[in-house]
PDB file of C-alpha atoms in Angstrom:
ATOM      1  CA  MET A   1     126.220  82.430  93.803  1.00  0.00           C
ATOM      2  CA  ASN A   2     127.595  85.318  91.975  1.00  0.00           C
ATOM      3  CA  GLN A   3     125.626  87.784  93.834  1.00  0.00           C
ATOM      4  CA  VAL A   4     127.390  91.684  93.517  1.00  0.00           C
ATOM      5  CA  ALA A   5     125.878  95.205  94.900  1.00  0.00           C
ATOM      6  CA  LEU A   6     123.866  97.469  92.518  1.00  0.00           C
ATOM      7  CA  THR A   7     124.882 101.132  91.318  1.00  0.00           C
ATOM      8  CA  LYS A   8     122.374 103.673  91.920  1.00  0.00           C
ATOM      9  CA  LYS A   9     121.697 103.168  88.113  1.00  0.00           C
ATOM     10  CA  ASP A  10     121.116  99.489  88.261  1.00  0.00           C
ATOM     11  CA  ARG A  11     118.189 100.470  91.613  1.00  0.00           C
ATOM     12  CA  LEU A  12     117.017 103.982  89.072  1.00  0.00           C
ATOM     13  CA  ARG A  13     116.227 100.837  86.096  1.00  0.00           C
ATOM     14  CA  ILE A  14     114.329  98.683  88.280  1.00  0.00           C
ATOM     15  CA  GLU A  15     112.184 101.392  90.037  1.00  0.00           C
ATOM     16  CA  LEU A  16     111.306 102.760  86.282  1.00  0.00           C
ATOM     17  CA  ALA A  17     110.505  99.968  85.587  1.00  0.00           C
ATOM     18  CA  VAL A  18     107.798  98.977  88.602  1.00  0.00           C
ATOM     19  CA  ARG A  19     106.986 102.234  88.315  1.00  0.00           C
ATOM     20  CA  ALA A  20     105.952 101.346  84.297  1.00  0.00           C
ATOM     21  CA  VAL A  21     103.771  98.753  85.221  1.00  0.00           C
ATOM     22  CA  ASP A  22     102.075 100.968  88.367  1.00  0.00           C
ATOM     23  CA  TRP A  23     101.553 103.387  86.239  1.00  0.00           C
ATOM     24  CA  ASP A  24      98.269 101.081  83.804  1.00  0.00           C
ATOM     25  CA  LEU A  25      97.289  99.804  87.519  1.00  0.00           C
ATOM     26  CA  ASP A  26      96.808 103.339  89.089  1.00  0.00           C
ATOM     27  CA  GLY A  27      92.569 104.186  89.131  1.00  0.00           C
ATOM     28  CA  ARG A  28      92.185 100.823  87.749  1.00  0.00           C
ATOM     29  CA  VAL A  29      93.909  98.310  90.708  1.00  0.00           C
ATOM     30  CA  PRO A  30      92.987  99.062  94.579  1.00  0.00           C
ATOM     31  CA  ARG A  31      95.936 100.414  96.053  1.00  0.00           C
ATOM     32  CA  ALA A  32      96.637  98.250  98.518  1.00  0.00           C
ATOM     33  CA  ARG A  33      96.783  95.470  95.918  1.00  0.00           C
ATOM     34  CA  ARG A  34      99.198  98.059  93.924  1.00  0.00           C
ATOM     35  CA  ARG A  35     101.731  98.657  96.842  1.00  0.00           C
ATOM     36  CA  GLN A  36     101.604  94.748  97.008  1.00  0.00           C
ATOM     37  CA  ILE A  37     102.470  94.361  93.440  1.00  0.00           C
ATOM     38  CA  ARG A  38     104.952  97.212  93.607  1.00  0.00           C
ATOM     39  CA  ASN A  39     107.174  95.281  96.711  1.00  0.00           C
ATOM     40  CA  GLU A  40     106.787  91.984  95.000  1.00  0.00           C
ATOM     41  CA  LEU A  41     108.145  93.362  91.670  1.00  0.00           C
ATOM     42  CA  ARG A  42     111.175  95.540  93.007  1.00  0.00           C
ATOM     43  CA  SER A  43     112.333  92.500  95.261  1.00  0.00           C
ATOM     44  CA  ASN A  44     111.831  90.236  92.762  1.00  0.00           C
ATOM     45  CA  LEU A  45     114.268  92.461  90.245  1.00  0.00           C
ATOM     46  CA  VAL A  46     116.737  93.332  93.383  1.00  0.00           C
ATOM     47  CA  GLU A  47     117.300  89.560  93.536  1.00  0.00           C
ATOM     48  CA  ALA A  48     117.387  89.093  90.034  1.00  0.00           C
ATOM     49  CA  ALA A  49     119.776  91.592  89.060  1.00  0.00           C
ATOM     50  CA  GLN A  50     121.985  91.078  91.841  1.00  0.00           C
ATOM     51  CA  ARG A  51     122.638  87.501  89.859  1.00  0.00           C
ATOM     52  CA  VAL A  52     121.946  88.409  86.459  1.00  0.00           C
ATOM     53  CA  GLY A  53     122.400  92.331  86.610  1.00  0.00           C
ATOM     54  CA  ALA A  54     119.339  95.077  86.491  1.00  0.00           C
ATOM     55  CA  GLU A  55     119.122  95.702  82.382  1.00  0.00           C
ATOM     56  CA  ASN A  56     119.159  91.692  81.765  1.00  0.00           C
ATOM     57  CA  ALA A  57     116.487  91.455  84.379  1.00  0.00           C
ATOM     58  CA  ILE A  58     114.163  94.194  83.226  1.00  0.00           C
ATOM     59  CA  ARG A  59     114.457  92.348  79.991  1.00  0.00           C
ATOM     60  CA  GLN A  60     113.490  88.987  80.887  1.00  0.00           C
ATOM     61  CA  LEU A  61     110.267  91.077  82.121  1.00  0.00           C
ATOM     62  CA  GLY A  62     109.567  91.024  78.262  1.00  0.00           C
ATOM     63  CA  ASP A  63     106.426  93.918  77.451  1.00  0.00           C
ATOM     64  CA  LEU A  64     105.949  95.592  81.216  1.00  0.00           C
ATOM     65  CA  ARG A  65     102.695  97.547  80.232  1.00  0.00           C
ATOM     66  CA  ALA A  66     101.790  93.397  78.912  1.00  0.00           C
ATOM     67  CA  MET A  67     102.133  92.588  82.969  1.00  0.00           C
ATOM     68  CA  ALA A  68      99.902  95.262  83.826  1.00  0.00           C
ATOM     69  CA  HIS A  69      97.801  94.081  81.721  1.00  0.00           C
ATOM     70  CA  SER A  70      97.808  90.702  83.318  1.00  0.00           C
ATOM     71  CA  TYR A  71      97.755  92.463  86.946  1.00  0.00           C
ATOM     72  CA  LEU A  72      94.577  93.823  85.639  1.00  0.00           C
ATOM     73  CA  ASP A  73      93.477  90.878  84.330  1.00  0.00           C
ATOM     74  CA  LEU A  74      93.536  89.539  88.355  1.00  0.00           C
ATOM     75  CA  TYR A  75      92.700  91.823  90.433  1.00  0.00           C
ATOM     76  CA  ARG A  76      90.755  94.688  88.846  1.00  0.00           C
ATOM     77  CA  GLY A  77      88.760  96.632  90.902  1.00  0.00           C
ATOM     78  CA  ARG A  78      85.280  96.750  91.256  1.00  0.00           C
ATOM     79  CA  PHE A  79      85.670 100.564  89.597  1.00  0.00           C
ATOM     80  CA  ASP A  80      87.855 101.690  86.532  1.00  0.00           C
ATOM     81  CA  PHE A  81      88.427 105.019  87.556  1.00  0.00           C
ATOM     82  CA  ARG A  82      90.638 106.204  84.940  1.00  0.00           C
ATOM     83  CA  ALA A  83      88.139 105.259  82.236  1.00  0.00           C
ATOM     84  CA  GLY A  84      85.330 107.304  84.249  1.00  0.00           C
ATOM     85  CA  ALA A  85      87.760 109.728  84.394  1.00  0.00           C
ATOM     86  CA  VAL A  86      88.008 110.247  80.543  1.00  0.00           C
ATOM     87  CA  TRP A  87      84.654 109.340  80.172  1.00  0.00           C
ATOM     88  CA  ALA A  88      83.589 112.449  82.961  1.00  0.00           C
ATOM     89  CA  PHE A  89      85.493 114.698  80.423  1.00  0.00           C
ATOM     90  CA  ILE A  90      83.915 113.323  77.398  1.00  0.00           C
ATOM     91  CA  ALA A  91      80.974 114.913  78.881  1.00  0.00           C
ATOM     92  CA  TYR A  92      81.590 118.074  79.715  1.00  0.00           C
ATOM     93  CA  MET A  93      83.173 119.017  76.157  1.00  0.00           C
ATOM     94  CA  ALA A  94      79.816 117.513  74.457  1.00  0.00           C
ATOM     95  CA  ILE A  95      78.271 119.511  76.855  1.00  0.00           C
ATOM     96  CA  GLU A  96      80.885 122.819  76.641  1.00  0.00           C
ATOM     97  CA  LEU A  97      80.726 122.292  72.385  1.00  0.00           C
ATOM     98  CA  LEU A  98      76.558 121.903  72.302  1.00  0.00           C
ATOM     99  CA  GLY A  99      76.475 125.087  74.729  1.00  0.00           C
ATOM    100  CA  LEU A 100      73.709 122.759  77.010  1.00  0.00           C
ATOM    101  CA  HIS A 101      75.081 124.997  80.143  1.00  0.00           C
TER     102      HIS A 101
END
């Protein structure tokens, strides 16, 4: 097989793709599972990038947000902390606006 060493630019592209997926999972998927997803995705991208290049490997993944949502469907935790934080902020703002404190 034609494997090439990855440049720093390729490694950065891979890491940014991994972090983009991880960002959508933050607070929604348990931490240990997120770490496992990041490591698996990173190793698969590095392997694919050595064969076809980092840009093509990432492009072949498709929409990163859609990929993150597919992980959410599989591994969503019991609590969605991001949604909880949003609703807590909305409740706080409503209390402040109405002067109920």
